[in-house]
CSV table of C-alpha atoms and ligand atoms in Angstrom, one decimal:
chain,number,residue,atom,x,y,z
A,1,MET,CA,2.8,-8.5,23.3
A,2,ILE,CA,0.9,-6.5,21.1
A,3,ARG,CA,2.7,-6.5,17.5
A,4,GLN,CA,4.4,-3.1,16.5
A,5,VAL,CA,4.3,-1.7,13.1
A,6,LEU,CA,5.6,1.2,11.3
A,7,THR,CA,4.2,3.3,8.4
A,8,ILE,CA,6.8,5.9,6.7
A,9,ALA,CA,4.3,8.0,5.0
A,10,GLY,CA,2.9,11.5,4.4
A,11,SER,CA,0.3,13.2,6.4
A,12,ASP,CA,-3.0,13.7,4.7
A,13,SER,CA,-5.1,16.3,6.3
A,14,GLY,CA,-8.3,15.0,4.8
A,15,GLY,CA,-7.8,11.7,6.9
A,16,GLY,CA,-8.6,9.2,4.1
A,17,ALA,CA,-5.2,8.4,2.8
A,18,GLY,CA,-1.5,8.4,3.7
A,19,ILE,CA,-0.3,7.8,7.4
A,20,GLN,CA,-3.8,8.4,8.8
A,21,ALA,CA,-5.5,5.6,6.6
A,22,ASP,CA,-2.6,3.6,7.9
A,23,ILE,CA,-2.7,4.4,11.5
A,24,LYS,CA,-6.6,3.7,11.2
A,25,THR,CA,-6.3,0.3,9.6
A,26,PHE,CA,-3.5,-0.6,12.0
A,27,GLN,CA,-5.8,0.2,15.2
A,28,GLU,CA,-8.7,-1.9,13.5
A,29,LEU,CA,-6.7,-4.8,12.8
A,30,GLY,CA,-5.1,-4.8,16.4
A,31,VAL,CA,-1.5,-3.8,15.9
A,32,TYR,CA,0.5,-1.0,17.6
A,33,SER,CA,1.3,1.6,15.0
A,34,THR,CA,4.2,3.8,14.9
A,35,SER,CA,4.8,6.5,12.1
A,36,VAL,CA,7.6,8.5,10.5
A,37,VAL,CA,6.2,11.6,8.8
A,38,THR,CA,7.7,12.1,5.3
A,39,ALA,CA,5.7,15.0,4.1
A,40,VAL,CA,2.8,17.1,4.9
A,41,THR,CA,-0.2,17.6,2.3
A,42,ALA,CA,-2.6,19.9,2.2
A,43,GLN,CA,-5.2,17.7,1.4
A,44,ASN,CA,-8.7,17.0,1.3
A,45,THR,CA,-11.3,14.6,-0.8
A,46,LEU,CA,-11.2,16.9,-3.9
A,47,GLY,CA,-7.4,17.1,-4.2
A,48,VAL,CA,-3.9,18.1,-2.9
A,49,SER,CA,-3.4,22.0,-2.6
A,50,GLU,CA,0.1,22.0,-1.0
A,51,ILE,CA,3.1,19.9,-0.3
A,52,TYR,CA,5.6,20.4,2.6
A,53,PRO,CA,8.1,17.7,2.3
A,54,MET,CA,10.0,17.0,5.6
A,55,ALA,CA,13.8,17.8,5.7
A,56,PRO,CA,15.7,14.5,5.1
A,57,LYS,CA,17.3,14.8,8.4
A,58,ALA,CA,14.0,14.9,10.2
A,59,VAL,CA,12.9,11.8,8.7
A,60,LYS,CA,16.3,10.2,9.7
A,61,ALA,CA,15.5,11.2,13.4
A,62,GLN,CA,12.1,10.0,13.5
A,63,LEU,CA,13.5,6.8,12.0
A,64,ILE,CA,16.3,6.4,14.7
A,65,ALA,CA,13.7,7.3,17.4
A,66,VAL,CA,11.6,4.4,16.3
A,67,GLY,CA,14.3,1.9,15.7
A,68,GLU,CA,16.0,2.5,19.0
A,69,ASP,CA,13.0,1.7,20.8
A,70,PHE,CA,10.4,-0.4,19.2
A,71,ASP,CA,10.5,-3.9,17.8
A,72,ILE,CA,9.1,-3.4,14.4
A,73,ALA,CA,7.5,-6.6,13.0
A,74,ALA,CA,6.7,-5.1,9.7
A,75,LEU,CA,6.6,-1.9,8.1
A,76,LYS,CA,5.2,-0.1,4.9
A,77,THR,CA,6.3,2.8,2.9
A,78,GLY,CA,3.8,5.3,1.3
A,79,MET,CA,4.5,8.5,-0.3
A,80,LEU,CA,8.2,9.6,0.0
A,81,PHE,CA,8.3,12.5,-2.2
A,82,ASP,CA,11.9,12.6,-3.4
A,83,ALA,CA,15.3,10.9,-3.7
A,84,GLU,CA,16.7,12.0,-0.5
A,85,ILE,CA,13.7,10.8,1.7
A,86,ILE,CA,14.0,7.5,0.0
A,87,GLY,CA,17.7,7.4,0.9
A,88,GLU,CA,17.2,7.9,4.5
A,89,THR,CA,14.3,5.5,4.4
A,90,ALA,CA,16.4,2.7,2.5
A,91,SER,CA,19.3,3.4,5.2
A,92,GLY,CA,16.9,3.1,8.5
A,93,ILE,CA,15.3,-0.1,7.2
A,94,GLN,CA,19.1,-1.7,6.7
A,95,GLN,CA,20.2,0.2,10.0
A,96,PHE,CA,17.9,-1.7,12.0
A,97,GLY,CA,17.4,-4.9,9.8
A,98,TRP,CA,13.7,-4.5,9.5
A,99,LYS,CA,12.1,-7.5,7.8
A,100,ASN,CA,8.4,-7.7,6.2
A,101,VAL,CA,8.9,-4.5,4.3
A,102,VAL,CA,5.7,-3.4,2.2
A,103,VAL,CA,6.6,-1.0,-0.3
A,104,ASP,CA,3.9,1.1,-1.7
A,105,PRO,CA,5.4,3.2,-4.5
A,106,VAL,CA,2.8,6.0,-4.3
A,107,MET,CA,3.2,8.3,-7.2
A,108,ILE,CA,0.0,10.7,-7.9
A,109,ALA,CA,-2.9,11.3,-6.0
A,110,LYS,CA,-6.6,10.9,-7.3
A,111,GLY,CA,-6.9,14.5,-8.1
A,112,GLY,CA,-3.6,14.6,-10.2
A,113,ALA,CA,-1.1,16.0,-7.6
A,114,SER,CA,2.6,14.4,-7.9
A,115,LEU,CA,3.5,12.7,-4.5
A,116,LEU,CA,6.9,11.6,-6.1
A,117,GLN,CA,9.0,13.7,-7.9
A,118,GLN,CA,10.2,12.2,-11.2
A,119,ALA,CA,13.8,11.8,-10.7
A,120,ALA,CA,13.0,9.9,-7.4
A,121,VAL,CA,11.7,6.9,-9.2
A,122,GLU,CA,15.3,5.8,-9.9
A,123,ALA,CA,16.1,5.9,-6.5
A,124,LEU,CA,13.1,4.0,-5.6
A,125,LYS,CA,14.1,1.4,-8.0
A,126,GLU,CA,17.9,1.4,-6.8
A,127,TYR,CA,17.5,1.7,-2.9
A,128,LEU,CA,14.0,0.7,-2.0
A,129,LEU,CA,12.9,-2.3,-3.9
A,130,PRO,CA,15.6,-4.5,-3.1
A,131,LEU,CA,14.8,-4.1,0.6
A,132,ALA,CA,10.9,-5.1,-0.3
A,133,LEU,CA,9.3,-8.3,0.5
A,134,VAL,CA,6.6,-7.0,-1.6
A,135,VAL,CA,5.8,-3.9,-3.6
A,136,THR,CA,2.3,-2.8,-4.4
A,137,PRO,CA,2.0,-0.6,-7.4
A,138,ASN,CA,-1.4,0.4,-8.9
A,139,ILE,CA,-1.2,0.0,-12.7
A,140,PRO,CA,0.0,3.4,-13.5
A,141,GLU,CA,2.5,3.1,-10.9
A,142,ALA,CA,3.5,-0.1,-12.3
A,143,GLU,CA,3.8,1.1,-15.7
A,144,VAL,CA,6.2,3.9,-14.5
A,145,ILE,CA,8.5,1.4,-12.8
A,146,SER,CA,8.5,-1.0,-15.4
A,147,GLY,CA,8.5,1.3,-18.4
A,148,MET,CA,5.9,-0.6,-20.0
A,149,ASP,CA,2.3,-0.3,-20.8
A,150,ILE,CA,-0.1,-2.5,-19.3
A,151,LYS,CA,-3.0,-3.4,-21.9
A,152,ASP,CA,-3.7,-7.1,-21.0
A,153,THR,CA,-2.8,-9.9,-18.8
A,154,VAL,CA,0.1,-10.5,-21.0
A,155,SER,CA,1.9,-7.2,-20.6
A,156,ARG,CA,1.0,-7.0,-16.9
A,157,ARG,CA,2.8,-10.4,-16.6
A,158,GLN,CA,5.6,-8.8,-18.2
A,159,ALA,CA,5.4,-5.7,-16.5
A,160,ALA,CA,5.3,-7.5,-12.8
A,161,ALA,CA,8.3,-9.5,-14.1
A,162,LYS,CA,10.4,-6.3,-15.0
A,163,ILE,CA,9.4,-4.9,-11.5
A,164,LEU,CA,10.7,-8.0,-9.6
A,165,SER,CA,14.1,-7.4,-11.8
A,166,PHE,CA,14.9,-4.4,-9.4
A,167,GLY,CA,15.1,-7.0,-6.6
A,168,ALA,CA,11.6,-7.2,-4.6
A,169,ASP,CA,10.7,-10.6,-3.5
A,170,SER,CA,7.4,-10.1,-4.9
A,171,VAL,CA,4.7,-7.8,-6.6
A,172,VAL,CA,1.2,-7.1,-6.3
A,173,ILE,CA,-0.3,-5.1,-9.3
A,174,LYS,CA,-3.7,-3.7,-8.0
A,175,GLY,CA,-6.5,-3.6,-10.1
A,176,GLY,CA,-8.5,-0.5,-8.9
A,177,HIS,CA,-7.5,1.2,-12.1
A,178,GLY,CA,-8.3,-1.7,-14.5
A,179,THR,CA,-10.6,-1.8,-17.1
A,180,ASP,CA,-12.7,-4.9,-16.0
A,181,PRO,CA,-16.2,-3.5,-15.3
A,182,HIS,CA,-17.1,-6.3,-13.1
A,183,MET,CA,-13.9,-7.7,-11.1
A,184,ALA,CA,-11.1,-5.7,-8.9
A,185,GLU,CA,-8.4,-7.9,-10.0
A,186,ASP,CA,-5.1,-7.7,-8.0
A,187,PHE,CA,-2.2,-9.7,-9.8
A,188,TYR,CA,0.5,-11.3,-7.6
A,189,LEU,CA,4.2,-12.5,-8.8
A,190,ASN,CA,7.1,-13.7,-6.9
A,191,GLN,CA,10.7,-14.3,-7.7
A,192,ASN,CA,10.1,-18.0,-8.0
A,193,GLY,CA,7.5,-17.4,-10.9
A,194,GLU,CA,4.4,-18.4,-9.0
A,195,GLU,CA,1.3,-16.0,-9.6
A,196,LEU,CA,-2.0,-15.5,-8.0
A,197,LEU,CA,-5.1,-13.5,-9.0
A,198,PHE,CA,-6.9,-12.2,-6.1
A,199,ARG,CA,-10.2,-11.1,-7.3
A,200,SER,CA,-13.7,-9.2,-5.5
A,201,PRO,CA,-16.3,-7.6,-7.3
A,202,ARG,CA,-15.7,-4.3,-8.7
A,203,ILE,CA,-17.8,-2.1,-6.3
A,204,SER,CA,-19.4,1.3,-7.8
A,205,THR,CA,-18.3,4.0,-5.7
A,206,ALA,CA,-16.8,7.5,-5.9
A,207,GLN,CA,-15.4,6.9,-2.0
A,208,THR,CA,-12.2,5.5,-3.0
A,209,HIS,CA,-9.7,7.9,-1.3
A,210,GLY,CA,-6.7,6.1,0.0
A,211,THR,CA,-7.6,2.6,-1.2
A,212,GLY,CA,-4.1,1.9,-1.9
A,213,CYS,CA,-2.7,3.1,1.5
A,214,THR,CA,-5.3,1.2,3.5
A,215,PHE,CA,-4.7,-2.2,1.1
A,216,ALA,CA,-1.0,-1.9,2.0
A,217,ALA,CA,-1.5,-1.1,5.7
A,218,ALA,CA,-3.9,-4.2,6.3
A,219,LEU,CA,-1.2,-6.3,4.2
A,220,THR,CA,1.5,-4.9,6.5
A,221,THR,CA,-0.6,-6.1,9.6
A,222,GLY,CA,-1.0,-9.3,8.3
A,223,LEU,CA,2.9,-10.1,8.2
A,224,ALA,CA,3.5,-8.5,11.5
A,225,LYS,CA,1.1,-10.9,12.8
A,226,GLY,CA,3.0,-13.9,11.2
A,227,GLN,CA,0.6,-14.6,8.6
A,228,SER,CA,1.9,-16.1,5.1
A,229,LEU,CA,2.1,-13.5,2.5
A,230,TYR,CA,-0.8,-15.1,0.6
A,231,GLU,CA,-3.1,-14.6,3.7
A,232,ALA,CA,-2.0,-11.2,4.4
A,233,ILE,CA,-2.8,-10.2,0.8
A,234,TYR,CA,-6.2,-12.2,1.1
A,235,THR,CA,-7.3,-10.5,4.5
A,236,ALA,CA,-6.0,-6.9,2.8
A,237,LYS,CA,-8.5,-7.7,0.0
A,238,GLN,CA,-11.2,-8.4,2.3
A,239,PHE,CA,-10.6,-5.4,4.3
A,240,ILE,CA,-10.7,-3.1,1.3
A,241,GLN,CA,-13.8,-5.0,0.3
A,242,ALA,CA,-15.5,-4.2,3.3
A,243,ALA,CA,-14.2,-0.3,3.5
A,244,LEU,CA,-15.7,0.4,0.1
A,245,SER,CA,-19.0,-1.4,0.7
A,246,GLU,CA,-20.0,0.7,3.3
A,247,GLU,CA,-19.8,4.1,2.2
A,248,LEU,CA,-19.4,7.0,4.5
A,249,HIS,CA,-20.2,9.9,2.3
A,250,ILE,CA,-17.6,12.5,3.7
A,251,GLY,CA,-16.5,15.4,1.4
A,252,ALA,CA,-17.6,16.6,-1.8
A,253,GLY,CA,-15.2,14.7,-3.7
A,254,HIS,CA,-13.6,11.3,-3.8
A,255,GLY,CA,-14.4,10.3,0.1
A,256,PRO,CA,-12.3,8.2,2.1
A,257,THR,CA,-13.2,4.4,2.6
A,258,ASN,CA,-14.8,3.0,5.9
A,259,HIS,CA,-12.2,1.8,8.1
A,260,ALA,CA,-14.3,0.3,10.1
A,261,ALA,CA,-16.3,-1.7,7.9
A,262,TYR,CA,-14.0,-4.9,8.3
A,263,GLN,CA,-14.5,-5.4,11.8
A,264,LYS,CA,-18.1,-5.0,11.7
A,265,SER,CA,-18.4,-7.4,8.9
A,266,MET,CA,-16.8,-9.9,11.2
A,267,CYS,CA,-19.6,-9.6,13.7
A,268,ARG,CA,-22.1,-10.2,11.1
A,269,LYS,CA,-23.1,-14.0,10.3
A,270,GLY,CA,-22.0,-14.2,6.7
A,271,GLY,CA,-20.6,-10.7,6.6
A,272,VAL,CA,-17.0,-11.3,5.7
A,273,HIS,CA,-16.6,-10.7,2.1
A,274,HIS,CA,-15.4,-13.4,-0.2
A,275,VAL,CA,-12.2,-13.3,-2.2
A,276,GLU,CA,-11.6,-15.4,-5.2
A,277,VAL,CA,-8.1,-16.7,-5.8
A,278,VAL,CA,-7.1,-17.9,-9.0
A,279,ARG,CA,-3.9,-19.8,-9.6
B,301,ATP,N1,-14.1,-0.1,-7.1
B,301,ATP,C1,-13.4,-1.1,-6.7
B,301,ATP,N2,-14.1,-2.1,-6.3
B,301,ATP,C2,-13.5,-3.0,-5.4
B,301,ATP,N3,-11.7,-3.1,-5.0
B,301,ATP,C3,-11.3,-2.1,-5.3
B,301,ATP,C4,-12.0,-0.9,-6.1
B,301,ATP,N4,-11.0,0.0,-6.5
B,301,ATP,C5,-9.9,-0.3,-5.8
B,301,ATP,N5,-9.9,-1.7,-5.1
B,301,ATP,C6,-8.8,-2.5,-4.5
B,301,ATP,O1,-8.5,-1.8,-3.6
B,301,ATP,C7,-7.1,-2.1,-3.7
B,301,ATP,C8,-6.3,-0.7,-4.1
B,301,ATP,O2,-6.2,-0.6,-5.4
B,301,ATP,P1,-6.1,0.7,-6.2
B,301,ATP,O3,-5.4,0.2,-7.4
B,301,ATP,O4,-7.3,1.6,-6.1
B,301,ATP,O5,-4.7,1.6,-5.6
B,301,ATP,P2,-4.3,2.8,-5.7
B,301,ATP,O6,-4.6,3.5,-7.0
B,301,ATP,O7,-3.0,2.7,-5.1
B,301,ATP,O8,-5.0,3.8,-4.5
B,301,ATP,P3,-4.8,5.0,-4.0
B,301,ATP,O9,-4.2,5.9,-5.1
B,301,ATP,O10,-6.5,6.0,-4.1
B,301,ATP,O11,-4.4,5.1,-2.4
B,301,ATP,C9,-7.0,-3.2,-4.6
B,301,ATP,O12,-7.0,-4.5,-3.9
B,301,ATP,C10,-8.1,-3.0,-5.8
B,301,ATP,O13,-8.2,-4.2,-6.0
B,302,HMH,C1,-0.2,11.4,1.8
B,302,HMH,C2,-0.9,10.7,1.0
B,302,HMH,N1,-0.5,9.8,0.6
B,302,HMH,C3,-0.9,8.6,-0.4
B,302,HMH,C4,-1.7,9.2,-1.2
B,302,HMH,C5,-2.4,8.3,-2.3
B,302,HMH,O1,-3.7,7.7,-1.9
B,302,HMH,C6,-2.3,10.4,-1.1
B,302,HMH,N2,-3.6,11.1,-1.7
B,302,HMH,N3,-1.9,11.2,0.0
């Protein structure tokens, strides 16, 4: 039977990030996607113009509808907006005993709009991170959660350890916002102190809308299919590398990534992107 997954996230009317990016990624990778909408954003490649959060009871009702009928093999959370929605999300995950929980702690959109209220960061740490198999902050998000500046590899490791102190099994600090001009480097650390670096050549492109959502959705798919966390991160890195490599040039701003590129690369001899893993 096809594996079923869930995304709990905001809608991006521009289709490049949020629920839309997640569902496209799930579809490309061959799993069945259910979704719980937490907020509707009026958004395009130039930015977010308006945000309409769902009432917490609407989030709860969607979680119950999904939980009562589907066999969720893995799930991801994205934009959760406020503490009440985080609370409902955590309750739903606990009520249905869902495992393989990927928390993408979405905070700020590329154009600067806030997708998580400041007061909700504490709720994220207290209620959601303890349920996470893996949490996938970008560098600014990792700084907010840890309360530390990330300036180099030493402070990145310290921030990762601080994030794990809130209870997630593991963390991937993504490198899209890193300063290395040649490499996009994602740093993995788990509760056993094991660390890994997943490295790919940095692609020079403005078509980066929704990279984080797409990466986390691909990772979630791997977990749903029974891959190890290592394999799931590796495949997610290949997926995003392909999606950034073949630009779509849609919209006038930060355009969406190309969710169909990974499957195309699989069909080409030597087309799959190599990811370097440093132990
Ligand atoms: N220019 C790039 N070239 C190669 N890989 C990239 C590039 N930008 C981001 N990535 C990769 O994309 C994934 C997502 O990282 P990033 O730090 O951009 O997430 P994010 O900031 O949460 O994204 P967004 O907010 O746009 O959804 C990571 O695996 C990162 O290494
Ligand atoms: C709805 C939504 N979720 C996440 C992001 C972050 O990319 C975004 N821009 N919009």
